[in-house]
PDB file of C-alpha atoms in Angstrom:
ATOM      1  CA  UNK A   1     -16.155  -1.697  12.775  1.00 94.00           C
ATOM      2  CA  UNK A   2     -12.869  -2.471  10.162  1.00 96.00           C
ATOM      3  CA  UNK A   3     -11.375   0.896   9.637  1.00 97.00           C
ATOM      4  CA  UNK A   4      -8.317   1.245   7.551  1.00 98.00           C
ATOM      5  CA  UNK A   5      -7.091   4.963   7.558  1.00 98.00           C
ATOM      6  CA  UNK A   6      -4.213   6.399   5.229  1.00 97.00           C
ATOM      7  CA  UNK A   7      -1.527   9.324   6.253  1.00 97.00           C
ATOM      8  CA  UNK A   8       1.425  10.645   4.577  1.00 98.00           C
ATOM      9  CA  UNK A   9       0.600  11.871   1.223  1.00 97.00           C
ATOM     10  CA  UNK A  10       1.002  15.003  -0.314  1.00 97.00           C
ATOM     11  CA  UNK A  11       3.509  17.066  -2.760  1.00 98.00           C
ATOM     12  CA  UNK A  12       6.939  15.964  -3.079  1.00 98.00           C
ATOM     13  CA  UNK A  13       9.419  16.830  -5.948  1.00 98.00           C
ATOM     14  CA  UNK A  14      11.123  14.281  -8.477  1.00 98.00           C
ATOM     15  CA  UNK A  15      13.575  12.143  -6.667  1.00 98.00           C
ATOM     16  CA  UNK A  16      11.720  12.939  -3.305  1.00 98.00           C
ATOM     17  CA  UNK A  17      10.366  10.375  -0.840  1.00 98.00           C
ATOM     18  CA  UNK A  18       7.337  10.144   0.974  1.00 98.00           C
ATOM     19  CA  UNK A  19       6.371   7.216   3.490  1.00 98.00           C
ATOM     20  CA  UNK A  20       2.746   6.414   3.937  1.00 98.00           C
ATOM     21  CA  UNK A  21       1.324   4.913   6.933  1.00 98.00           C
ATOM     22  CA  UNK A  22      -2.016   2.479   7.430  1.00 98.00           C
ATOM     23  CA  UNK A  23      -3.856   2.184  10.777  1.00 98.00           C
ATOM     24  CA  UNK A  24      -6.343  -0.848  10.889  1.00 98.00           C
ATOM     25  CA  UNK A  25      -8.530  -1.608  13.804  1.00 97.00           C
ATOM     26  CA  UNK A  26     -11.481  -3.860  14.056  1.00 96.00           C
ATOM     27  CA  UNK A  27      -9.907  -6.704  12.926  1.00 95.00           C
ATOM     28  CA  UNK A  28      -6.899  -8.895  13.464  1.00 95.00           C
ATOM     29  CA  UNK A  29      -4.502  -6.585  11.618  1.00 96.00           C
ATOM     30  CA  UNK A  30      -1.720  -9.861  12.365  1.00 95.00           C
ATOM     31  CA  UNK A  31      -3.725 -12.253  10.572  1.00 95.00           C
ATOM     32  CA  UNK A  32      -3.952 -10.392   7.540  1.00 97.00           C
ATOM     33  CA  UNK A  33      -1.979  -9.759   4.349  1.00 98.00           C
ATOM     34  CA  UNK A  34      -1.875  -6.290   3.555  1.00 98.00           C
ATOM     35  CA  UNK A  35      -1.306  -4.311   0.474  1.00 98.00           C
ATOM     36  CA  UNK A  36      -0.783  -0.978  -1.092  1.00 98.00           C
ATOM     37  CA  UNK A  37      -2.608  -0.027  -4.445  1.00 98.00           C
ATOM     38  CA  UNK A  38      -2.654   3.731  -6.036  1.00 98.00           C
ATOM     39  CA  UNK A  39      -5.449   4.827  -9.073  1.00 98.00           C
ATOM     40  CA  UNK A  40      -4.368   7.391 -11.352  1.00 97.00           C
ATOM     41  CA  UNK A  41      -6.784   9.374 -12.678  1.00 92.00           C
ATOM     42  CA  UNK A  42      -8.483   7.775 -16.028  1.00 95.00           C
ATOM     43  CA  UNK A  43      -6.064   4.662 -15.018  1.00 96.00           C
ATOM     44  CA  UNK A  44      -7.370   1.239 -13.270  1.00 97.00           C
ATOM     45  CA  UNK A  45      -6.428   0.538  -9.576  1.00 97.00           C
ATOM     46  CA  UNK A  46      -2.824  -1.312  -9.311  1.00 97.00           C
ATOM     47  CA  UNK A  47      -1.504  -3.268  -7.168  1.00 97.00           C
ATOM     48  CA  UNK A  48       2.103  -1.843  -5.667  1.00 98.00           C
ATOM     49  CA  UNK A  49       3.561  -3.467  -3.004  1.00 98.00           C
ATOM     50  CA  UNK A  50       2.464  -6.646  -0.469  1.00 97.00           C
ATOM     51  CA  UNK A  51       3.517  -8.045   2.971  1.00 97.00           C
ATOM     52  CA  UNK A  52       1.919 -11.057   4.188  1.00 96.00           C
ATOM     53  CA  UNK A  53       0.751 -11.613   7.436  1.00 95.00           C
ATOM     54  CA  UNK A  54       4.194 -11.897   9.228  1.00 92.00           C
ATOM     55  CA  UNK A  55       6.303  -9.672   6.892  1.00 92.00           C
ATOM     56  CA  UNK A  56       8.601 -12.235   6.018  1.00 93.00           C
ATOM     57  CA  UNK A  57       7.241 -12.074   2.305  1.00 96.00           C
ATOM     58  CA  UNK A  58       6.929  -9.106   0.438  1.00 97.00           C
ATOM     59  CA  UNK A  59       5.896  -8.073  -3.452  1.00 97.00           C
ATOM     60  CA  UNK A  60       6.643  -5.143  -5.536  1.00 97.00           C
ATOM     61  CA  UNK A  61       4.955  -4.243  -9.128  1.00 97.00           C
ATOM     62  CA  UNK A  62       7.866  -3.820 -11.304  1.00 97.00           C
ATOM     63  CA  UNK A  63       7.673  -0.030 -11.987  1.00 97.00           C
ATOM     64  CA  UNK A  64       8.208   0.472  -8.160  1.00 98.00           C
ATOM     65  CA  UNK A  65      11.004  -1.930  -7.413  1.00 98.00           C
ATOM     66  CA  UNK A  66      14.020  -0.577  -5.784  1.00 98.00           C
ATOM     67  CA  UNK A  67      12.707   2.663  -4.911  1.00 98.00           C
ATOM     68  CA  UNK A  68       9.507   1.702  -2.426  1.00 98.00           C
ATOM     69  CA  UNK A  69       9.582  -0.675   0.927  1.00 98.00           C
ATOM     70  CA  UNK A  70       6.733  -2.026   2.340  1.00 98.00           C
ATOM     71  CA  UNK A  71       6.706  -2.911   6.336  1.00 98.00           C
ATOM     72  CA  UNK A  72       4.864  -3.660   9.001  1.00 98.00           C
ATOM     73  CA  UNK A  73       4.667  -3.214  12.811  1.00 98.00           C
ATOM     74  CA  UNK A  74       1.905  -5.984  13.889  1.00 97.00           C
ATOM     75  CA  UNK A  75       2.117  -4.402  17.981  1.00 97.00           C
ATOM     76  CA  UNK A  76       1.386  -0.976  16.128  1.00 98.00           C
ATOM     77  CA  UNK A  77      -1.450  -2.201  13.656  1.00 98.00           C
ATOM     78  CA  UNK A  78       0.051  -0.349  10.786  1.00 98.00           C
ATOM     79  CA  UNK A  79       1.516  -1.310   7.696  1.00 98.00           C
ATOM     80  CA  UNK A  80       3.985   1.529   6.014  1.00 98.00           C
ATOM     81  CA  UNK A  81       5.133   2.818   2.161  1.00 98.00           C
ATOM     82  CA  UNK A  82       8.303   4.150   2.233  1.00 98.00           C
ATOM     83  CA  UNK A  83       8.817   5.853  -1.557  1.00 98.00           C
ATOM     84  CA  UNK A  84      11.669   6.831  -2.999  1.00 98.00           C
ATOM     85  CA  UNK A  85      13.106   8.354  -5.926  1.00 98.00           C
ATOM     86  CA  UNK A  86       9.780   9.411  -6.760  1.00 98.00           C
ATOM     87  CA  UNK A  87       8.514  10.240 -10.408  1.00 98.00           C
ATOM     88  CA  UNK A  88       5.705  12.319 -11.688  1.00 97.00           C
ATOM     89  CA  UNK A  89       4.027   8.721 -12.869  1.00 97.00           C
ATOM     90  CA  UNK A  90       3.937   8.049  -9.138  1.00 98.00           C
ATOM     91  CA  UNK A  91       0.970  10.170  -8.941  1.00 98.00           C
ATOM     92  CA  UNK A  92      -2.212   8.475  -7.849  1.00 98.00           C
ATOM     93  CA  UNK A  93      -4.334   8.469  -4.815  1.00 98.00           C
ATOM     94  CA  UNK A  94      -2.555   5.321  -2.697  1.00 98.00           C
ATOM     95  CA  UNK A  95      -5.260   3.044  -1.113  1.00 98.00           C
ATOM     96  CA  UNK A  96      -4.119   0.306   1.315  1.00 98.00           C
ATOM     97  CA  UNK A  97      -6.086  -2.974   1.875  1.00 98.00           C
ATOM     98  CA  UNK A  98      -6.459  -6.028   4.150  1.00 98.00           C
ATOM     99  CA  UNK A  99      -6.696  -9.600   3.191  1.00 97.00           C
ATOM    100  CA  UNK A 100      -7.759 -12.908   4.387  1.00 93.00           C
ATOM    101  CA  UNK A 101      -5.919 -14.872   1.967  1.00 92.00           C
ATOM    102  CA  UNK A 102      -2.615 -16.525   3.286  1.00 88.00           C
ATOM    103  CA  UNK A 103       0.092 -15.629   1.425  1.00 89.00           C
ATOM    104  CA  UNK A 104       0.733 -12.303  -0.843  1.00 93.00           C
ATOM    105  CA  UNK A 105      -2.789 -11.755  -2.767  1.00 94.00           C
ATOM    106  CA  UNK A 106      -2.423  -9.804  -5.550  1.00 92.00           C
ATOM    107  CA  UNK A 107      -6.080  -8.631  -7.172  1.00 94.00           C
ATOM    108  CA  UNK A 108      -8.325  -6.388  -6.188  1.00 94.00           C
ATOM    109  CA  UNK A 109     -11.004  -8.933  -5.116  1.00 95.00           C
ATOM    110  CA  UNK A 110      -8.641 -10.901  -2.998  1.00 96.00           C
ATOM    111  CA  UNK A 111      -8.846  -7.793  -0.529  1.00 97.00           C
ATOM    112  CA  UNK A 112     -11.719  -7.236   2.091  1.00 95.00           C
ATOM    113  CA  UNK A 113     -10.686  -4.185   3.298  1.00 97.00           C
ATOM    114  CA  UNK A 114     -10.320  -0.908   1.864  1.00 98.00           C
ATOM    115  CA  UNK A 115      -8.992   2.354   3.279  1.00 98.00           C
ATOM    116  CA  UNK A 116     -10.383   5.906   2.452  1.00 97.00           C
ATOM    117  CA  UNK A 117      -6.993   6.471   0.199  1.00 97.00           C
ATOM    118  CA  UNK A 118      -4.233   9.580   0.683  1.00 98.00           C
ATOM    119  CA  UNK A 119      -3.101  11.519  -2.785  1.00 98.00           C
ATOM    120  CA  UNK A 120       0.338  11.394  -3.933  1.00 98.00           C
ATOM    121  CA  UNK A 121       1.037  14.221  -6.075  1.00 98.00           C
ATOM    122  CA  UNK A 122       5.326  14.123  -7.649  1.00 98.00           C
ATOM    123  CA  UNK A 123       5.643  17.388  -9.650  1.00 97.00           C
ATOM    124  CA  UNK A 124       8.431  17.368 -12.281  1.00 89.00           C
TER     125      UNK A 124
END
């Protein structure tokens, strides 16, 4: 059974940092790209940040470069978020996702795997 399950949200100030964490079992967590999306509410699901299968490549939507890191730690299973300098448009509910795809997929339907999500709330 593929589970992905989300930690590490919750309330953090402007210019705070939060780092998320992803646990995947049930499949081969070191084969797979993995990404990070959040949803706003009323907004469409984004894509964030990417790692591919090794970590050597990574991606970062514009509005979050410089501030958030994607990693991974393929003996742990996990793939992480660390955010900072956060901003009250960083608020979403922060999904991550598993891929088949070689390489750094970047739509939703390029993911086969979805996690339950963990709500990031930045007050101003």
């Amino acid at each position: 059974q593929v589970q992905l399950v989300e930690s590490g949200g919750g309330l953090a100030q402007t210019g705070g940092s939060l780092r998320l964490s992803c646990v995947a079992s049930g499949f081969t967590f070191s084969d797979s790209a993995m990404g990070w999306f959040r949803e706003a509410p009323g907004e469409e699901r984004e894509y964030v940040a990417g790692i591919s299968w090794g970590g050597a490549s990574t991606y970062y939507t514009d509005s979050v470069k410089g501030r958030f890191t994607i990693s991974r730690d393929n003996a742990k299973n996990t793939v992480y978020l660390q955010m900072n300098s956060l901003k009250p448009e960083d608020t979403a509910v922060y999904y991550c996702a598993a891929s088949e795809i070689f390489g750094l997929p970047r739509f939703l339907n390029e993911y086969d795997h979805w996690g339950q999500g963990t709500q990031v709330t930045v007050s101003s």
